[in-house]
Every structure is written in C-alpha cells, then in structure tokens.
C-alpha cells in the first residue's frame, strides 16, 4: 500500500542519516561556543582563520583562507617582499613624474613619464637587464625561503640588512619596528596600485589630478 511505501522510505532516510553521522565528528556545546566566540579581528562576520599564529601585524585577515593550505611563514615572506617592492616602486614612480632623473640619461628619456618609460625601456633594453638581475636575486631568495620552511630558524623577510639599527633593542622595540614595517608595506601596496591607476587615467604629472 502507499502507507507502507512511505514508511519504508522514512526508515531508509533515518538509516542514511545515521550512517552519515558516523563519519562526522561529534559536536559539543563547548566547541560551538568557542567557534562563535573566535571571530576575525578585521572581519568580525567571519570566523578567525585557525592557522594564523597571532604574530606581529596579524589582524585575522585571511578571507580566502590561504593559510589553510600555504605555510604561514611563506605568506608572511610574500607580504613583506611585495610590500617592500611597492614602497620603493611608489617612491620611484612619483619621483620620475616630479622631474627627478638619473644622469646621464639615455637619449629621449628626459621627457618620459613613469607610464611612457616602460615601453621605452623595453625597446632600449633596460627592462631586460632588470629582469636578469632580479631573477638572479630571486634565486637566492628562493633558497632562503626553502631553508626557512625546513626549519632553519630564519624569520620571514629577514636578510640581516637592518644596518645595526636593531642592535641592543628589546624584543618589544623590535616588534614595534616590525609592526611599523608591515603597516607601511600594506599601505604601499594599495598606494602603488592607486598611483598607477590614477596616472593612466589622467595622463598627467604628479599629483595626477
């Protein structure tokens, strides 16, 4: 009868739910409370990524959860590297558009802007030389990162180039300087993206308005 068929389907559904729960870790009230309490400091509507280690500059910002499958030291190394590059890039980009030049300049380069300098440098060969030398530096950087990931004890982004500035400093003072650097790195990445976009849109000199 139809009633019997419905009963059979109901029992089968219960059995399926029971077999599925066998592969699911049991949930406890304490676990639920902890999960609800642990929210990202920067994105409070998301759970705090569990693999972030609370290091200097850690604000719990990892909305795409890269830290779930990439070592945190590698991510911090990448953030510092790109931030340092962008700090130098922003300064160099703006300096050129304010009229600063490195002499002797190649023929025709004195009138270039930061935007038009790219194609000119490619034709002249300067960009190829930069690619060569930066690729060589990347080889040494890759070796350092690999050793770090294997437990060498090297801190992410540390190349021993502080010029003795941190000598004799307390750990709290060192952490303060690290925080200042990472904050400026993050700001520089946004700033460089913005300055290039504004320069292309306006095709004008600094301040690109």
Short mmCIF file of N, CA and C in Angstrom, two decimals, residues 90-185:
data_model
loop_
_atom_site.label_atom_id
_atom_site.label_comp_id
_atom_site.label_asym_id
_atom_site.label_seq_id
_atom_site.Cartn_x
_atom_site.Cartn_y
_atom_site.Cartn_z
N UNK A 90 56.56 52.98 -5.43
CA UNK A 90 55.79 54.22 -5.32
C UNK A 90 56.72 55.43 -5.34
N UNK A 91 57.80 55.36 -4.55
CA UNK A 91 58.73 56.48 -4.49
C UNK A 91 59.36 56.74 -5.85
N UNK A 92 59.80 55.69 -6.52
CA UNK A 92 60.42 55.86 -7.83
C UNK A 92 59.45 56.37 -8.88
N UNK A 93 58.23 55.86 -8.85
CA UNK A 93 57.21 56.26 -9.82
C UNK A 93 56.91 57.76 -9.69
N UNK A 94 56.68 58.19 -8.47
CA UNK A 94 56.34 59.60 -8.24
C UNK A 94 57.54 60.50 -8.51
N UNK A 95 58.74 60.04 -8.13
CA UNK A 95 59.95 60.86 -8.32
C UNK A 95 60.16 61.19 -9.79
N UNK A 96 59.96 60.21 -10.66
CA UNK A 96 60.13 60.43 -12.09
C UNK A 96 59.14 61.48 -12.59
N UNK A 97 57.89 61.38 -12.15
CA UNK A 97 56.87 62.32 -12.62
C UNK A 97 56.99 63.69 -11.96
N UNK A 98 57.87 63.81 -10.97
CA UNK A 98 58.16 65.12 -10.39
C UNK A 98 59.43 65.73 -10.99
N UNK A 99 60.01 65.03 -11.98
CA UNK A 99 61.15 65.59 -12.69
C UNK A 99 62.51 65.05 -12.31
N UNK A 100 62.58 64.14 -11.35
CA UNK A 100 63.88 63.59 -10.96
C UNK A 100 64.39 62.62 -12.02
N UNK A 101 65.67 62.72 -12.33
CA UNK A 101 66.30 61.84 -13.31
C UNK A 101 67.65 61.36 -12.79
N UNK A 102 68.07 60.19 -13.28
CA UNK A 102 69.41 59.69 -13.00
C UNK A 102 70.25 59.97 -14.25
N UNK A 103 71.26 60.80 -14.10
CA UNK A 103 72.09 61.19 -15.24
C UNK A 103 73.39 60.39 -15.24
N UNK A 104 73.94 60.11 -16.42
CA UNK A 104 73.44 60.53 -17.74
C UNK A 104 72.26 59.68 -18.18
N UNK A 105 71.21 60.32 -18.63
CA UNK A 105 70.02 59.63 -19.11
C UNK A 105 70.17 59.28 -20.58
N UNK A 106 69.55 58.18 -20.97
CA UNK A 106 69.58 57.77 -22.37
C UNK A 106 68.87 58.81 -23.23
N UNK A 107 69.24 58.84 -24.50
CA UNK A 107 68.66 59.83 -25.41
C UNK A 107 67.15 59.68 -25.48
N UNK A 108 66.45 60.78 -25.28
CA UNK A 108 64.99 60.78 -25.35
C UNK A 108 64.30 60.42 -24.04
N UNK A 109 65.08 60.05 -23.02
CA UNK A 109 64.48 59.62 -21.76
C UNK A 109 64.09 60.78 -20.85
N UNK A 110 64.67 61.94 -21.06
CA UNK A 110 64.43 63.05 -20.14
C UNK A 110 62.97 63.51 -20.17
N UNK A 111 62.30 63.31 -21.28
CA UNK A 111 60.92 63.79 -21.40
C UNK A 111 59.89 62.71 -21.05
N UNK A 112 60.34 61.54 -20.65
CA UNK A 112 59.42 60.44 -20.37
C UNK A 112 58.72 60.62 -19.03
N UNK A 113 57.52 60.08 -18.95
CA UNK A 113 56.82 59.96 -17.68
C UNK A 113 56.97 58.51 -17.19
N UNK A 114 56.51 58.25 -15.99
CA UNK A 114 56.61 56.88 -15.48
C UNK A 114 55.80 55.90 -16.33
N UNK A 115 54.69 56.36 -16.87
CA UNK A 115 53.86 55.49 -17.71
C UNK A 115 54.53 55.21 -19.05
N UNK A 116 55.04 56.24 -19.70
CA UNK A 116 55.64 56.05 -21.03
C UNK A 116 57.04 55.45 -20.94
N UNK A 117 57.65 55.48 -19.76
CA UNK A 117 59.01 54.96 -19.63
C UNK A 117 59.07 53.45 -19.81
N UNK A 118 57.99 52.74 -19.53
CA UNK A 118 58.02 51.28 -19.63
C UNK A 118 58.35 50.82 -21.04
N UNK A 119 57.56 51.26 -22.02
CA UNK A 119 57.78 50.80 -23.39
C UNK A 119 59.14 51.26 -23.91
N UNK A 120 59.54 52.48 -23.54
CA UNK A 120 60.84 52.98 -23.98
C UNK A 120 61.98 52.14 -23.40
N UNK A 121 61.85 51.75 -22.13
CA UNK A 121 62.89 50.93 -21.50
C UNK A 121 62.93 49.52 -22.08
N UNK A 122 61.78 49.00 -22.51
CA UNK A 122 61.77 47.69 -23.17
C UNK A 122 62.52 47.76 -24.49
N UNK A 123 62.25 48.79 -25.28
CA UNK A 123 62.93 48.95 -26.57
C UNK A 123 64.42 49.19 -26.39
N UNK A 124 64.79 49.95 -25.36
CA UNK A 124 66.19 50.29 -25.14
C UNK A 124 66.97 49.14 -24.52
N UNK A 125 66.27 48.21 -23.87
CA UNK A 125 66.94 47.05 -23.27
C UNK A 125 67.10 47.12 -21.76
N UNK A 126 66.72 48.25 -21.18
CA UNK A 126 66.87 48.39 -19.74
C UNK A 126 66.00 47.43 -18.95
N UNK A 127 64.78 47.18 -19.42
CA UNK A 127 63.89 46.27 -18.73
C UNK A 127 64.42 44.84 -18.76
N UNK A 128 65.08 44.46 -19.84
CA UNK A 128 65.66 43.11 -19.93
C UNK A 128 66.77 42.94 -18.91
N UNK A 129 67.57 43.97 -18.73
CA UNK A 129 68.63 43.90 -17.72
C UNK A 129 68.04 43.79 -16.32
N UNK A 130 66.98 44.54 -16.05
CA UNK A 130 66.34 44.45 -14.74
C UNK A 130 65.78 43.06 -14.50
N UNK A 131 65.17 42.48 -15.52
CA UNK A 131 64.63 41.13 -15.40
C UNK A 131 65.73 40.13 -15.07
N UNK A 132 66.88 40.29 -15.72
CA UNK A 132 68.00 39.38 -15.49
C UNK A 132 68.50 39.47 -14.05
N UNK A 133 68.76 40.68 -13.57
CA UNK A 133 69.31 40.85 -12.23
C UNK A 133 68.30 40.49 -11.14
N UNK A 134 67.04 40.84 -11.34
CA UNK A 134 66.04 40.49 -10.34
C UNK A 134 65.80 38.98 -10.31
N UNK A 135 65.91 38.32 -11.44
CA UNK A 135 65.78 36.86 -11.47
C UNK A 135 66.90 36.21 -10.68
N UNK A 136 68.10 36.78 -10.78
CA UNK A 136 69.23 36.26 -10.01
C UNK A 136 68.98 36.43 -8.51
N UNK A 137 68.46 37.59 -8.12
CA UNK A 137 68.15 37.80 -6.70
C UNK A 137 67.07 36.84 -6.22
N UNK A 138 66.12 36.52 -7.10
CA UNK A 138 65.06 35.60 -6.73
C UNK A 138 65.60 34.20 -6.43
N UNK A 139 66.67 33.81 -7.10
CA UNK A 139 67.28 32.51 -6.85
C UNK A 139 67.75 32.43 -5.39
N UNK A 140 68.47 33.47 -4.94
CA UNK A 140 68.96 33.49 -3.56
C UNK A 140 67.78 33.57 -2.57
N UNK A 141 66.76 34.34 -2.94
CA UNK A 141 65.60 34.46 -2.07
C UNK A 141 64.88 33.12 -1.94
N UNK A 142 64.77 32.40 -3.04
CA UNK A 142 64.11 31.09 -3.02
C UNK A 142 64.85 30.12 -2.12
N UNK A 143 66.18 30.16 -2.17
CA UNK A 143 66.97 29.29 -1.30
C UNK A 143 66.72 29.62 0.16
N UNK A 144 66.70 30.92 0.48
CA UNK A 144 66.46 31.35 1.86
C UNK A 144 65.08 30.93 2.35
N UNK A 145 64.07 31.08 1.49
CA UNK A 145 62.70 30.71 1.87
C UNK A 145 62.59 29.20 2.07
N UNK A 146 63.22 28.43 1.20
CA UNK A 146 63.17 26.97 1.32
C UNK A 146 63.81 26.52 2.62
N UNK A 147 64.95 27.11 2.97
CA UNK A 147 65.60 26.76 4.23
C UNK A 147 64.73 27.17 5.42
N UNK A 148 64.06 28.30 5.31
CA UNK A 148 63.17 28.74 6.38
C UNK A 148 62.04 27.74 6.59
N UNK A 149 61.44 27.27 5.50
CA UNK A 149 60.33 26.33 5.59
C UNK A 149 60.79 24.97 6.12
N UNK A 150 62.08 24.69 5.99
CA UNK A 150 62.62 23.43 6.51
C UNK A 150 63.08 23.55 7.95
N UNK A 151 62.88 24.73 8.56
CA UNK A 151 63.18 24.89 9.97
C UNK A 151 64.53 25.48 10.30
N UNK A 152 65.04 26.35 9.45
CA UNK A 152 66.36 26.95 9.70
C UNK A 152 66.32 27.97 10.84
N UNK A 153 65.13 28.44 11.20
CA UNK A 153 65.02 29.45 12.24
C UNK A 153 65.02 30.87 11.72
N UNK A 154 65.18 31.04 10.41
CA UNK A 154 65.15 32.37 9.81
C UNK A 154 63.74 32.94 9.89
N UNK A 155 63.62 34.19 10.28
CA UNK A 155 62.31 34.85 10.33
C UNK A 155 61.92 35.30 8.93
N UNK A 156 60.64 35.26 8.58
CA UNK A 156 60.20 35.70 7.26
C UNK A 156 60.68 37.12 6.96
N UNK A 157 61.26 37.31 5.79
CA UNK A 157 61.70 38.63 5.35
C UNK A 157 63.02 39.09 5.95
N UNK A 158 63.66 38.26 6.76
CA UNK A 158 64.90 38.67 7.44
C UNK A 158 66.10 38.33 6.59
N UNK A 159 66.78 39.37 6.08
CA UNK A 159 68.01 39.19 5.31
C UNK A 159 69.21 39.79 6.03
N UNK A 160 69.02 40.13 7.31
CA UNK A 160 70.12 40.69 8.10
C UNK A 160 70.59 42.04 7.61
N UNK A 161 69.68 42.83 7.05
CA UNK A 161 70.06 44.12 6.48
C UNK A 161 69.52 45.29 7.31
N UNK A 162 69.52 45.15 8.63
CA UNK A 162 69.00 46.24 9.45
C UNK A 162 70.03 47.33 9.71
N UNK A 163 71.26 47.12 9.24
CA UNK A 163 72.30 48.13 9.41
C UNK A 163 72.68 48.39 10.86
N UNK A 164 72.39 47.41 11.71
CA UNK A 164 72.71 47.58 13.12
C UNK A 164 71.70 48.42 13.88
N UNK A 165 70.62 48.81 13.21
CA UNK A 165 69.63 49.68 13.83
C UNK A 165 68.93 49.00 15.00
N UNK A 166 68.76 47.67 14.90
CA UNK A 166 68.04 46.94 15.95
C UNK A 166 68.97 46.40 17.03
N UNK A 167 70.25 46.67 16.90
CA UNK A 167 71.21 46.16 17.89
C UNK A 167 70.94 46.79 19.25
N UNK A 168 70.85 45.95 20.27
CA UNK A 168 70.62 46.43 21.62
C UNK A 168 69.18 46.75 21.93
N UNK A 169 68.28 46.54 20.97
CA UNK A 169 66.87 46.83 21.19
C UNK A 169 66.21 45.66 21.93
N UNK A 170 65.20 45.97 22.73
CA UNK A 170 64.43 44.93 23.39
C UNK A 170 63.50 44.26 22.39
N UNK A 171 62.96 43.10 22.75
CA UNK A 171 62.06 42.40 21.84
C UNK A 171 60.82 43.25 21.57
N UNK A 172 60.35 43.97 22.58
CA UNK A 172 59.17 44.83 22.38
C UNK A 172 59.46 45.93 21.37
N UNK A 173 60.66 46.50 21.43
CA UNK A 173 61.04 47.55 20.48
C UNK A 173 61.20 46.99 19.08
N UNK A 174 61.75 45.79 18.99
CA UNK A 174 61.89 45.15 17.68
C UNK A 174 60.52 44.85 17.09
N UNK A 175 59.60 44.35 17.91
CA UNK A 175 58.25 44.06 17.43
C UNK A 175 57.54 45.33 16.98
N UNK A 176 57.80 46.44 17.66
CA UNK A 176 57.21 47.72 17.25
C UNK A 176 57.69 48.12 15.86
N UNK A 177 58.99 47.95 15.60
CA UNK A 177 59.53 48.28 14.28
C UNK A 177 58.98 47.33 13.22
N UNK A 178 58.83 46.07 13.56
CA UNK A 178 58.25 45.10 12.61
C UNK A 178 56.81 45.48 12.27
N UNK A 179 56.07 45.92 13.28
CA UNK A 179 54.69 46.33 13.04
C UNK A 179 54.63 47.55 12.14
N UNK A 180 55.52 48.51 12.38
CA UNK A 180 55.56 49.69 11.52
C UNK A 180 55.87 49.31 10.08
N UNK A 181 56.79 48.38 9.90
CA UNK A 181 57.15 47.97 8.54
C UNK A 181 55.98 47.31 7.83
N UNK A 182 55.31 46.37 8.50
CA UNK A 182 54.24 45.65 7.82
C UNK A 182 53.06 46.57 7.53
N UNK A 183 52.80 47.54 8.41
CA UNK A 183 51.73 48.50 8.15
C UNK A 183 52.06 49.35 6.92
N UNK A 184 53.31 49.81 6.83
CA UNK A 184 53.72 50.59 5.66
C UNK A 184 53.74 49.72 4.40
N UNK A 185 54.09 48.46 4.54
CA UNK A 185 54.06 47.55 3.38
C UNK A 185 52.64 47.43 2.82
#
